[in-house]
Amino acid sequence: MSELPSDITQLLPVRSVGVPDALTDAELLTLYSTADPSLTLVRANFIASVDGSATAAGLSGRLGAPADKRVFDLLRQLADVVVVGAGTVRGEGYGAMLLGDAAAAWRVARHRPAHPVFAVVSASLSLDPASDVFTKAPVRPLVLTSSSADPARRQALEAVADVVSCGEQRVEPLRLVAELRRRGLTQIHCEGGPSLLGDLIAADVLDELCLTVSPTLEGGAGPRITRAPAGPPLDLRALTLDHLLLSGSMLLSKYSRAR
Ligand SMILES: NC(=O)c1ccc[n+]([C@@H]2O[C@H](COP(=O)([O-])OP(=O)(O)OC[C@H]3O[C@@H](n4cnc5c(N)ncnc54)[C@H](OP(=O)(O)O)[C@@H]3O)[C@@H](O)[C@H]2O)c1
């Protein structure tokens, strides 16, 4: 990494969500929008406790608060496709990728489909075709898998989703991005989890990380927001801070990959 300047400035007072000069949804959408949506953007949104845990009692939900949920929903509103690892879909009990009426209307007014596509990443295809993820989906979901996936499970899921191979043993991030782009899905938003994020970072396809720091200490053995794939340690990926928002003591940051 290049030599860093040693200047230090104080960020406070920062604009806060939830006080009289709080950011509106329109302002938040502007902050998180990209200048040119035709260019591919791979963004991830995560939350961690101050001591670096991605979960509390096994789930990310207990780290969250209304401000974080608000940004979580607005990021979905901006996405062409929401990509989630199967571990998170199973663990967090995901349902269909269905936006609220106002968010859907906002998108339609901008000549975009009312809802983003839901793309689940799985090697095992251990996903229930009868779950709400598929049966209540407003748009036919995608299942991104490998060519070695179980053929019977693949066939069962093909009844309810487009099942696409993006690798031989695992989903390769470069192929995932190429496949989504081929489908015109350039605003790629990943909601986790740590294994998938680790793969995206390793392949260096991640352009933005939105990280909420929950003002809590988990104190236990919770995982980080990334799990390293097998292989040698990576070179550090340098990031640039785009913005830092505050809600109470919760920090909501957006970093871009400095290339
Ligand atoms: N703090 C946060 O913001 C946050 C966000 C999301 C999740 N989480 C937490 O993270 C935990 C889950 O962690 P996790 O690492 O298991 O999550 P994950 O990355 O969502 O799930 C891992 C599973 O996803 C599939 N997968 C991921 N990358 C793949 C690839 N490159 N190719 C093929 N399949 C791939 C595999 O599914 P198969 O097993 O089906 O092959 C793999 O076992 C949960 O406790 C959840 O609450 C936290």
Coordinates of C-alpha atoms and ligand atoms in Angstrom, one line a residue:
M1 CA 0.0 0.0 0.0
S2 CA 1.2 3.5 -0.8
E3 CA 2.4 5.7 2.0
L4 CA -0.5 7.2 3.9
P5 CA -0.8 10.8 4.9
S6 CA -0.7 11.3 8.6
D7 CA -3.2 14.2 8.8
I8 CA -6.0 13.6 11.2
T9 CA -9.3 15.4 11.0
Q10 CA -12.4 15.2 13.2
L11 CA -15.5 13.9 11.4
L12 CA -18.0 15.0 14.0
P13 CA -20.4 16.6 13.8
V14 CA -21.7 14.3 11.1
R15 CA -25.2 14.3 9.7
S16 CA -27.3 11.9 11.6
V17 CA -30.3 9.7 10.7
G18 CA -33.1 10.3 13.2
V19 CA -32.6 13.9 14.2
P20 CA -34.1 17.1 12.7
D21 CA -31.5 17.5 10.0
A22 CA -31.6 13.8 9.3
L23 CA -31.1 12.5 5.8
T24 CA -34.3 11.7 3.8
D25 CA -34.7 8.5 1.8
A26 CA -34.2 10.5 -1.4
E27 CA -30.9 11.8 0.0
L28 CA -29.8 8.4 1.1
L29 CA -30.6 7.0 -2.3
T30 CA -28.5 9.7 -3.9
L31 CA -25.6 8.9 -1.6
Y32 CA -25.8 5.2 -2.6
S33 CA -26.6 5.6 -6.3
T34 CA -23.9 5.1 -8.9
A35 CA -23.1 7.7 -11.5
D36 CA -23.4 5.3 -14.5
P37 CA -25.7 2.3 -13.8
S38 CA -24.8 0.8 -17.1
L39 CA -21.3 0.0 -15.6
T40 CA -21.1 -3.1 -13.5
L41 CA -21.0 -2.5 -9.8
V42 CA -20.5 -5.3 -7.3
R43 CA -21.5 -4.0 -3.8
A44 CA -21.9 -5.8 -0.5
N45 CA -23.7 -4.7 2.6
F46 CA -22.7 -6.1 6.0
I47 CA -23.0 -5.3 9.7
A48 CA -20.5 -6.1 12.4
S49 CA -20.2 -5.4 16.1
V50 CA -17.4 -3.0 17.3
D51 CA -15.4 -6.1 18.2
G52 CA -15.7 -7.4 14.7
S53 CA -18.4 -10.1 15.0
A54 CA -20.8 -10.6 12.0
T55 CA -23.4 -12.3 14.2
A56 CA -24.9 -12.3 17.6
A57 CA -26.4 -15.5 18.8
G58 CA -25.7 -16.9 15.3
L59 CA -27.6 -14.3 13.3
S60 CA -26.8 -10.8 12.0
G61 CA -30.3 -9.5 12.8
R62 CA -29.6 -8.9 16.5
L63 CA -26.8 -6.5 15.6
G64 CA -29.2 -4.3 13.5
A65 CA -31.3 -1.3 14.3
P66 CA -33.9 0.7 12.3
A67 CA -31.3 2.9 10.6
D68 CA -29.4 -0.1 9.4
K69 CA -32.6 -1.8 8.2
R70 CA -33.5 1.4 6.4
V71 CA -30.3 1.4 4.4
F72 CA -30.5 -2.4 3.9
D73 CA -33.9 -1.8 2.2
L74 CA -32.8 1.2 0.2
L75 CA -29.8 -0.8 -1.2
R76 CA -32.3 -3.5 -2.4
Q77 CA -34.3 -0.7 -4.0
L78 CA -31.2 0.3 -6.0
A79 CA -30.2 -3.2 -7.1
D80 CA -30.8 -5.1 -10.3
V81 CA -30.0 -8.3 -8.6
V82 CA -29.6 -9.3 -4.9
V83 CA -27.0 -12.1 -4.5
V84 CA -27.0 -14.2 -1.3
G85 CA -25.1 -17.3 -0.3
A86 CA -27.1 -20.3 0.4
G87 CA -25.8 -20.4 4.0
T88 CA -27.4 -17.1 4.7
V89 CA -30.6 -17.9 2.9
R90 CA -30.9 -21.0 5.0
G91 CA -29.7 -19.5 8.3
E92 CA -31.5 -16.2 8.2
G93 CA -34.7 -17.8 6.9
Y94 CA -35.0 -15.7 3.7
G95 CA -38.3 -15.4 2.0
A96 CA -39.1 -13.9 -1.5
M97 CA -37.2 -10.9 -2.7
L98 CA -40.2 -8.6 -2.6
L99 CA -39.9 -4.8 -2.2
G100 CA -42.5 -2.7 -0.5
D101 CA -45.1 -0.8 -2.6
A102 CA -43.3 2.6 -2.4
A103 CA -39.9 1.1 -3.4
A104 CA -41.4 -0.8 -6.3
A105 CA -43.2 2.3 -7.5
W106 CA -40.0 4.3 -7.3
R107 CA -38.3 1.7 -9.5
V108 CA -41.2 1.5 -12.0
A109 CA -41.2 5.3 -12.3
R110 CA -37.5 5.0 -13.4
H111 CA -38.4 2.4 -16.0
R112 CA -36.9 -0.4 -14.0
P113 CA -38.6 -3.7 -13.0
A114 CA -40.6 -3.4 -9.8
H115 CA -38.4 -5.9 -7.9
P116 CA -34.8 -7.0 -8.2
V117 CA -33.9 -10.5 -9.2
F118 CA -32.9 -12.8 -6.3
A119 CA -29.8 -14.9 -7.0
V120 CA -28.9 -17.6 -4.6
V121 CA -25.4 -19.0 -4.7
S122 CA -25.0 -22.7 -3.8
A123 CA -22.7 -25.6 -4.7
S124 CA -24.8 -28.3 -2.9
L125 CA -28.2 -27.0 -4.2
S126 CA -29.5 -27.9 -0.8
L127 CA -32.4 -25.5 -1.3
D128 CA -36.1 -26.2 -1.0
P129 CA -38.0 -25.5 -4.3
A130 CA -41.2 -25.3 -2.2
S131 CA -39.9 -22.4 -0.1
D132 CA -41.2 -18.9 -0.3
V133 CA -37.9 -17.8 -1.8
F134 CA -39.1 -19.5 -5.0
T135 CA -42.9 -19.9 -4.7
K136 CA -43.6 -16.2 -3.8
A137 CA -40.9 -14.7 -5.9
P138 CA -42.2 -11.7 -8.0
V139 CA -39.4 -12.4 -10.5
R140 CA -38.1 -15.8 -11.4
P141 CA -35.0 -16.3 -9.2
L142 CA -31.6 -17.4 -10.2
V143 CA -29.7 -20.2 -8.7
L144 CA -25.9 -19.9 -9.4
T145 CA -24.2 -23.1 -9.0
S146 CA -21.4 -25.4 -10.4
S147 CA -21.5 -27.9 -13.2
S148 CA -20.8 -30.7 -10.6
A149 CA -24.0 -30.0 -8.7
D150 CA -26.4 -32.8 -7.9
P151 CA -28.5 -33.4 -11.1
A152 CA -31.7 -34.4 -9.3
R153 CA -31.6 -31.3 -7.1
R154 CA -30.8 -29.2 -10.1
Q155 CA -33.8 -30.6 -12.0
A156 CA -36.1 -29.9 -9.0
L157 CA -34.9 -26.3 -8.8
E158 CA -35.2 -25.7 -12.5
A159 CA -39.0 -25.9 -12.1
V160 CA -38.9 -22.7 -10.0
A161 CA -35.7 -20.9 -11.0
D162 CA -33.1 -20.4 -13.7
V163 CA -30.2 -22.6 -12.6
V164 CA -26.9 -21.5 -14.1
S165 CA -23.5 -23.1 -13.7
C166 CA -20.7 -20.5 -13.0
G167 CA -17.8 -22.9 -12.3
E168 CA -16.8 -26.6 -12.1
Q169 CA -16.8 -27.2 -8.4
R170 CA -17.8 -23.8 -6.9
V171 CA -19.2 -20.6 -8.3
E172 CA -16.4 -18.5 -9.6
P173 CA -17.0 -14.8 -8.9
L174 CA -15.7 -13.7 -12.3
R175 CA -18.2 -16.0 -14.0
L176 CA -21.0 -15.0 -11.7
V177 CA -20.4 -11.3 -12.6
A178 CA -20.2 -12.1 -16.3
E179 CA -23.4 -14.1 -16.2
L180 CA -25.4 -11.4 -14.4
R181 CA -24.0 -8.8 -16.7
R182 CA -25.0 -10.9 -19.7
R183 CA -28.5 -10.8 -18.3
G184 CA -28.4 -7.0 -18.1
L185 CA -28.1 -7.0 -14.3
T186 CA -25.3 -4.5 -13.7
Q187 CA -26.2 -3.3 -10.2
I188 CA -25.1 -6.4 -8.3
H189 CA -25.8 -6.2 -4.6
C190 CA -24.6 -8.9 -2.2
E191 CA -26.2 -9.3 1.2
G192 CA -23.8 -12.0 2.4
G193 CA -22.7 -14.1 3.8
P194 CA -19.1 -14.3 4.9
S195 CA -18.1 -17.3 2.7
L196 CA -19.5 -15.6 -0.4
L197 CA -17.9 -12.3 0.5
G198 CA -14.6 -14.0 1.0
D199 CA -14.8 -15.4 -2.5
L200 CA -15.7 -12.0 -4.0
I201 CA -12.8 -10.4 -2.3
A202 CA -10.4 -13.1 -3.2
A203 CA -11.4 -12.8 -6.9
D204 CA -11.1 -9.0 -6.5
V205 CA -14.6 -8.4 -8.0
L206 CA -15.9 -6.4 -5.0
D207 CA -16.2 -2.7 -5.9
E208 CA -18.0 -1.4 -2.8
L209 CA -18.5 -2.5 0.8
C210 CA -21.2 -0.9 2.8
L211 CA -20.4 -1.7 6.4
T212 CA -22.5 -0.8 9.4
V213 CA -20.7 -0.8 12.8
S214 CA -23.2 -1.8 15.4
P215 CA -22.4 -0.1 18.7
T216 CA -22.2 -3.4 20.5
L217 CA -19.6 -5.9 21.8
E218 CA -20.3 -9.5 20.9
G219 CA -17.5 -10.7 23.0
G220 CA -17.7 -14.3 21.9
A221 CA -16.6 -16.5 19.0
G222 CA -18.7 -14.9 16.3
P223 CA -17.4 -14.9 12.7
R224 CA -15.9 -12.0 10.8
I225 CA -17.8 -10.6 7.9
T226 CA -15.5 -12.6 5.6
R227 CA -14.4 -16.2 5.6
A228 CA -11.2 -16.7 3.7
P229 CA -11.3 -19.2 0.9
A230 CA -8.5 -21.9 0.8
G231 CA -5.2 -20.7 -0.5
P232 CA -2.4 -18.3 0.3
P233 CA -3.1 -15.0 2.1
L234 CA -4.2 -12.2 -0.2
D235 CA -2.6 -8.9 -0.8
L236 CA -4.4 -6.2 1.1
R237 CA -7.3 -4.7 -0.9
A238 CA -7.1 -0.9 -0.5
L239 CA -10.4 1.0 0.0
T240 CA -11.5 4.6 -0.1
L241 CA -14.1 5.9 2.3
D242 CA -17.0 7.4 0.3
H243 CA -19.2 8.4 3.2
L244 CA -19.8 7.9 6.9
L245 CA -23.3 8.3 8.4
L246 CA -24.3 8.2 12.0
S247 CA -27.5 7.1 13.7
G248 CA -27.2 7.3 17.4
S249 CA -23.9 5.5 18.0
M250 CA -24.3 3.3 14.9
L251 CA -21.9 4.1 12.0
L252 CA -22.9 3.4 8.4
S253 CA -20.0 3.5 6.1
K254 CA -19.5 3.1 2.4
Y255 CA -16.1 2.2 1.0
S256 CA -15.0 1.8 -2.6
R257 CA -12.2 -0.4 -3.9
A258 CA -9.3 1.8 -4.8
R259 CA -8.1 0.4 -8.1
Ligands
LIG1 N1 -23.2 -9.6 9.5 C1 -23.7 -9.6 8.3 O1 -24.0 -8.6 7.7 C2 -24.1 -11.0 7.8 C3 -24.6 -11.0 6.5 C4 -25.0 -12.3 6.0 C5 -24.8 -13.4 6.7 N2 -24.4 -13.3 8.0 C6 -24.2 -14.5 8.9 O2 -23.3 -15.4 8.3 C7 -23.6 -16.7 8.7 C8 -23.5 -17.6 7.4 O3 -22.2 -17.6 7.0 P1 -21.8 -18.4 5.7 O4 -20.4 -18.1 5.4 O5 -22.3 -19.8 5.7 O6 -22.7 -17.6 4.6 P2 -22.9 -17.7 3.1 O7 -21.7 -17.3 2.3 O8 -24.2 -17.1 2.8 O9 -23.1 -19.3 2.8 C9 -22.2 -20.2 2.5 C10 -22.8 -21.2 1.5 O10 -23.2 -20.4 0.4 C11 -22.8 -21.1 -0.8 N3 -21.7 -20.5 -1.4 C12 -21.0 -19.3 -0.9 N4 -20.1 -19.0 -1.8 C13 -20.1 -20.0 -2.8 C14 -19.4 -20.2 -4.0 N5 -18.3 -19.4 -4.3 N6 -19.7 -21.2 -4.7 C15 -20.7 -22.1 -4.4 N7 -21.4 -21.9 -3.3 C16 -21.1 -20.9 -2.5 C17 -22.5 -22.5 -0.3 O11 -23.8 -23.1 -0.2 P3 -24.0 -24.7 -0.3 O12 -23.7 -25.2 1.1 O13 -25.5 -24.8 -0.6 O14 -23.2 -25.3 -1.3 C18 -21.9 -22.3 1.1 O15 -22.0 -23.4 1.9 C19 -25.0 -16.7 9.3 O16 -24.8 -16.8 10.7 C20 -25.5 -15.3 9.0 O17 -26.3 -14.8 10.0 C21 -24.0 -12.1 8.5

